[in-house]
Tab-separated table of C-alpha atoms in Angstrom:
chain	number	residue	atom	x	y	z
X	27	UNK	CA	-4.843	-9.655	-17.897
X	28	UNK	CA	-8.151	-10.930	-16.385
X	29	UNK	CA	-10.996	-8.947	-17.781
X	30	UNK	CA	-14.359	-8.034	-15.558
X	31	UNK	CA	-17.576	-7.809	-16.937
X	32	UNK	CA	-20.213	-6.083	-14.393
X	33	UNK	CA	-24.577	-6.236	-15.137
X	34	UNK	CA	-26.137	-4.691	-15.474
X	35	UNK	CA	-24.593	-1.712	-16.358
X	36	UNK	CA	-27.713	0.696	-14.507
X	37	UNK	CA	-30.016	-1.235	-12.225
X	38	UNK	CA	-33.429	0.887	-11.390
X	39	UNK	CA	-34.758	-0.088	-7.916
X	40	UNK	CA	-37.097	1.459	-5.239
X	41	UNK	CA	-35.387	1.721	-1.551
X	42	UNK	CA	-36.685	-1.819	-0.012
X	43	UNK	CA	-36.698	-3.960	-2.565
X	44	UNK	CA	-33.660	-6.414	-3.738
X	45	UNK	CA	-30.075	-6.309	-5.773
X	46	UNK	CA	-28.654	-8.252	-7.860
X	47	UNK	CA	-25.289	-7.180	-9.470
X	48	UNK	CA	-23.568	-9.534	-11.925
X	49	UNK	CA	-19.288	-9.660	-12.250
X	50	UNK	CA	-18.500	-11.920	-14.440
X	51	UNK	CA	-14.436	-13.193	-15.602
X	52	UNK	CA	-12.806	-13.762	-18.350
X	53	UNK	CA	-10.623	-16.432	-16.498
X	54	UNK	CA	-11.160	-18.741	-13.128
X	55	UNK	CA	-10.227	-16.074	-10.033
X	56	UNK	CA	-8.669	-18.584	-8.392
X	57	UNK	CA	-9.466	-18.826	-4.418
X	58	UNK	CA	-12.324	-16.255	-5.121
X	59	UNK	CA	-10.048	-13.443	-4.899
X	60	UNK	CA	-12.698	-10.990	-5.832
X	61	UNK	CA	-13.479	-8.267	-3.883
X	62	UNK	CA	-16.832	-6.038	-4.187
X	63	UNK	CA	-16.282	-2.003	-3.695
X	64	UNK	CA	-18.725	0.741	-3.325
X	65	UNK	CA	-18.801	4.867	-4.890
X	66	UNK	CA	-20.627	7.042	-3.362
X	67	UNK	CA	-20.875	10.691	-5.576
X	68	UNK	CA	-17.381	12.556	-4.763
X	69	UNK	CA	-16.325	10.465	-2.360
X	70	UNK	CA	-13.821	7.368	-2.319
X	71	UNK	CA	-14.880	3.611	-2.987
X	72	UNK	CA	-15.514	1.287	0.273
X	73	UNK	CA	-14.562	-2.120	0.593
X	74	UNK	CA	-17.425	-3.712	1.047
X	75	UNK	CA	-16.501	-7.739	0.176
X	76	UNK	CA	-13.499	-9.085	-0.030
X	77	UNK	CA	-12.787	-13.132	-0.813
X	78	UNK	CA	-15.964	-13.347	-2.944
X	79	UNK	CA	-17.937	-14.066	0.472
X	80	UNK	CA	-16.728	-11.944	3.914
X	81	UNK	CA	-17.989	-8.148	4.910
X	82	UNK	CA	-15.851	-5.712	5.446
X	83	UNK	CA	-15.070	-4.698	8.672
X	84	UNK	CA	-18.556	-2.229	9.830
X	85	UNK	CA	-20.227	-3.505	6.517
X	86	UNK	CA	-24.099	-4.423	7.352
X	87	UNK	CA	-25.291	-7.795	6.512
X	88	UNK	CA	-27.777	-6.180	3.475
X	89	UNK	CA	-24.533	-6.600	1.386
X	90	UNK	CA	-23.446	-10.393	0.272
X	91	UNK	CA	-21.467	-11.720	-2.101
X	92	UNK	CA	-21.144	-15.071	-3.471
X	93	UNK	CA	-19.482	-16.921	-6.127
X	94	UNK	CA	-16.677	-18.666	-7.378
X	95	UNK	CA	-14.772	-19.038	-10.693
X	96	UNK	CA	-15.858	-17.147	-12.892
X	97	UNK	CA	-19.402	-15.776	-12.578
X	98	UNK	CA	-19.281	-13.776	-8.963
X	99	UNK	CA	-22.551	-11.569	-7.344
X	100	UNK	CA	-23.361	-9.083	-5.032
X	101	UNK	CA	-26.962	-8.934	-3.296
X	102	UNK	CA	-28.498	-6.113	-1.230
X	103	UNK	CA	-31.156	-7.639	0.474
X	104	UNK	CA	-32.789	-4.622	0.997
X	105	UNK	CA	-31.979	-1.369	-0.505
X	106	UNK	CA	-31.409	1.751	1.319
X	107	UNK	CA	-31.396	5.429	0.531
X	108	UNK	CA	-27.897	5.659	1.489
X	109	UNK	CA	-26.742	2.420	-0.966
X	110	UNK	CA	-27.975	3.871	-3.628
X	111	UNK	CA	-24.294	4.031	-5.755
X	112	UNK	CA	-21.851	2.883	-8.173
X	113	UNK	CA	-20.596	-0.690	-7.666
X	114	UNK	CA	-16.999	-1.978	-8.709
X	115	UNK	CA	-15.990	-5.868	-8.649
X	116	UNK	CA	-12.413	-6.367	-8.694
X	117	UNK	CA	-10.154	-9.544	-8.767
X	118	UNK	CA	-6.450	-9.544	-6.832
X	119	UNK	CA	-5.447	-13.156	-8.037
X	120	UNK	CA	-3.040	-12.025	-10.752
X	121	UNK	CA	-1.654	-9.052	-11.585
X	122	UNK	CA	-2.183	-7.152	-13.282
X	123	UNK	CA	-5.510	-6.228	-10.846
X	124	UNK	CA	-8.036	-5.329	-13.013
X	125	UNK	CA	-11.317	-3.531	-11.887
X	126	UNK	CA	-15.078	-4.076	-13.485
X	127	UNK	CA	-16.643	-1.352	-15.600
X	128	UNK	CA	-19.007	-0.504	-12.146
X	129	UNK	CA	-22.637	-1.523	-11.897
X	130	UNK	CA	-25.205	2.168	-11.210
X	131	UNK	CA	-27.636	1.659	-8.607
X	132	UNK	CA	-30.135	4.521	-9.569
X	133	UNK	CA	-33.276	4.721	-7.244
X	134	UNK	CA	-36.173	4.147	-10.077
Y	9	UNK	CA	-7.566	3.974	13.047
Y	10	UNK	CA	-6.298	3.596	9.634
Y	11	UNK	CA	-6.093	6.808	7.444
Y	12	UNK	CA	-4.616	7.777	4.090
Y	13	UNK	CA	-4.704	11.212	3.543
Y	14	UNK	CA	-4.222	12.635	0.046
Y	15	UNK	CA	-2.146	15.724	-0.717
Y	16	UNK	CA	-4.364	18.473	-2.641
Y	17	UNK	CA	-5.655	19.551	-5.914
Y	18	UNK	CA	-3.489	19.729	-8.378
Y	19	UNK	CA	-3.735	22.606	-11.765
Y	20	UNK	CA	-0.901	22.204	-14.012
Y	21	UNK	CA	0.081	22.431	-17.848
Y	22	UNK	CA	1.093	20.248	-19.755
Y	23	UNK	CA	4.738	19.067	-20.396
Y	24	UNK	CA	4.728	20.070	-16.574
Y	25	UNK	CA	6.319	17.605	-13.590
Y	26	UNK	CA	3.493	16.883	-10.970
Y	27	UNK	CA	4.652	15.035	-7.711
Y	28	UNK	CA	1.227	13.922	-5.273
Y	29	UNK	CA	1.652	12.551	-1.681
Y	30	UNK	CA	-1.160	10.084	0.142
Y	31	UNK	CA	0.564	10.299	4.091
Y	32	UNK	CA	-0.613	7.685	5.930
Y	33	UNK	CA	-0.911	6.877	9.951
Y	34	UNK	CA	-2.346	3.707	12.003
Y	35	UNK	CA	-0.054	1.294	10.864
Y	36	UNK	CA	2.751	0.044	10.680
Y	37	UNK	CA	3.428	2.129	6.859
Y	38	UNK	CA	6.408	-0.916	5.764
Y	39	UNK	CA	4.312	-3.701	5.692
Y	40	UNK	CA	1.609	-3.237	4.022
Y	41	UNK	CA	2.029	-2.839	0.002
Y	42	UNK	CA	0.526	1.159	-1.429
Y	43	UNK	CA	-1.201	1.242	-4.645
Y	44	UNK	CA	-2.410	4.072	-6.871
Y	45	UNK	CA	-5.276	3.799	-8.842
Y	46	UNK	CA	-7.014	6.775	-11.261
Y	47	UNK	CA	-10.731	7.516	-12.654
Y	48	UNK	CA	-10.787	10.008	-15.653
Y	49	UNK	CA	-13.836	11.924	-15.253
Y	50	UNK	CA	-16.751	9.845	-15.285
Y	51	UNK	CA	-15.411	6.981	-15.810
Y	52	UNK	CA	-14.240	3.429	-13.849
Y	53	UNK	CA	-11.345	2.494	-11.548
Y	54	UNK	CA	-8.086	1.443	-13.031
Y	55	UNK	CA	-4.603	0.238	-11.491
Y	56	UNK	CA	-2.314	2.302	-11.541
Y	57	UNK	CA	0.725	0.890	-9.428
Y	58	UNK	CA	1.982	-0.557	-6.365
Y	59	UNK	CA	5.104	-0.026	-4.268
Y	60	UNK	CA	5.731	-1.926	-0.714
Y	61	UNK	CA	7.252	0.653	1.062
Y	62	UNK	CA	9.486	-2.050	3.173
Y	63	UNK	CA	11.588	-2.983	0.540
Y	64	UNK	CA	10.198	-0.242	-2.093
Y	65	UNK	CA	9.110	-3.199	-4.371
Y	66	UNK	CA	7.758	-1.566	-7.060
Y	67	UNK	CA	4.995	-2.797	-9.642
Y	68	UNK	CA	3.378	-1.563	-12.287
Y	69	UNK	CA	0.350	-2.468	-14.450
Y	70	UNK	CA	1.179	-2.735	-17.823
Y	71	UNK	CA	-0.743	0.914	-19.136
Y	72	UNK	CA	0.911	2.705	-17.038
Y	73	UNK	CA	4.530	2.017	-16.530
Y	74	UNK	CA	6.669	4.578	-18.327
Y	75	UNK	CA	4.236	6.668	-17.688
Y	76	UNK	CA	4.623	7.228	-14.148
Y	77	UNK	CA	6.914	6.504	-10.762
Y	78	UNK	CA	6.197	5.857	-7.255
Y	79	UNK	CA	7.620	5.608	-4.439
Y	80	UNK	CA	7.995	5.643	-1.018
Y	81	UNK	CA	9.434	7.414	2.314
Y	82	UNK	CA	9.284	5.212	5.113
Y	83	UNK	CA	10.570	7.926	7.591
Y	84	UNK	CA	7.290	9.927	7.015
Y	85	UNK	CA	5.495	7.817	5.972
Y	86	UNK	CA	4.076	9.492	2.915
Y	87	UNK	CA	3.447	7.272	-0.726
Y	88	UNK	CA	3.860	9.256	-3.973
Y	89	UNK	CA	3.145	9.462	-7.620
Y	90	UNK	CA	4.581	11.248	-9.938
Y	91	UNK	CA	4.899	12.572	-13.407
Y	92	UNK	CA	7.841	14.295	-15.605
Y	93	UNK	CA	5.862	15.278	-18.897
Y	94	UNK	CA	2.141	15.666	-18.098
Y	95	UNK	CA	-0.401	15.403	-21.040
Y	96	UNK	CA	-4.074	16.642	-20.862
Y	97	UNK	CA	-4.885	12.914	-20.641
Y	98	UNK	CA	-3.687	12.485	-17.503
Y	99	UNK	CA	-6.590	15.018	-15.964
Y	100	UNK	CA	-8.267	12.965	-13.059
Y	101	UNK	CA	-9.373	11.773	-9.660
Y	102	UNK	CA	-6.017	9.536	-7.885
Y	103	UNK	CA	-6.522	7.745	-5.651
Y	104	UNK	CA	-3.829	5.516	-2.741
Y	105	UNK	CA	-5.208	3.038	-1.133
Y	106	UNK	CA	-3.451	0.358	1.385
Y	107	UNK	CA	-3.535	-3.349	0.384
Y	108	UNK	CA	-4.062	-6.021	2.605
Y	109	UNK	CA	-4.772	-10.066	3.140
Y	110	UNK	CA	-3.431	-13.287	4.055
Y	111	UNK	CA	-1.508	-14.271	0.689
Y	112	UNK	CA	1.779	-12.742	-0.564
Y	113	UNK	CA	1.218	-10.550	-3.263
Y	114	UNK	CA	-0.642	-9.877	-5.589
Y	115	UNK	CA	-3.499	-11.792	-3.721
Y	116	UNK	CA	-4.135	-8.391	-1.930
Y	117	UNK	CA	-7.414	-6.721	-1.819
Y	118	UNK	CA	-7.721	-2.164	-1.463
Y	119	UNK	CA	-9.270	-2.252	2.317
Y	120	UNK	CA	-8.741	1.372	2.924
Y	121	UNK	CA	-7.947	4.538	0.306
Y	122	UNK	CA	-7.158	8.349	0.387
Y	123	UNK	CA	-10.196	10.738	-0.284
Y	124	UNK	CA	-8.361	11.457	-3.760
Y	125	UNK	CA	-6.275	14.316	-5.394
Y	126	UNK	CA	-7.866	15.735	-8.384
Y	127	UNK	CA	-5.025	16.168	-11.250
Y	128	UNK	CA	-6.280	19.036	-13.905
Y	129	UNK	CA	-4.156	19.033	-16.434
Y	130	UNK	CA	-4.595	22.185	-19.222
Y	131	UNK	CA	-2.792	24.049	-21.302
């Protein structure tokens, strides 16, 4: 099973700042089968990025993903008030699918 | 528009059985995998299992194998998650999600989610 480790656990930033979230896999994720999800309180997760770097439909271009192998990054170029949430990475290279433990982006 | 609408919150006692549902619309139900994901209070996301309604091919995470049963009814475009013997540790929010992607299983991403069903198990 591929274990995903996200860092940091919590990111305290102000609106307008840049957020950089990391996701490291215990083994290589082939074909960059990695996704990022956003979850706000009392809401279902929402797909942001898939295949490591492709934005899902309707996702603003301030969200970007990059990475391959075992190291992946989600960047939010300029934080908007609605971006403060929990972010999860997830691999769909091999079963069982696994999620990282999440990174909370909170208002500083 | 793709929609997944889940059944309402449930309160059960330990040892009881339960079946929750995920009704879909806006796409060809038989042609996309549907997964179930658990989120315990204050915790992260855990994949439980998945079904391909077209042929009822069902796969489970090792952590949930034997603990739950996933099924689907193509006539009403609905997927189900059921328990036969609930425990307090099953208290959680449960999400269904549609999987898509150009690759074959398991190379599918969770692209649309239901709103979640809160299951509370307490004596």
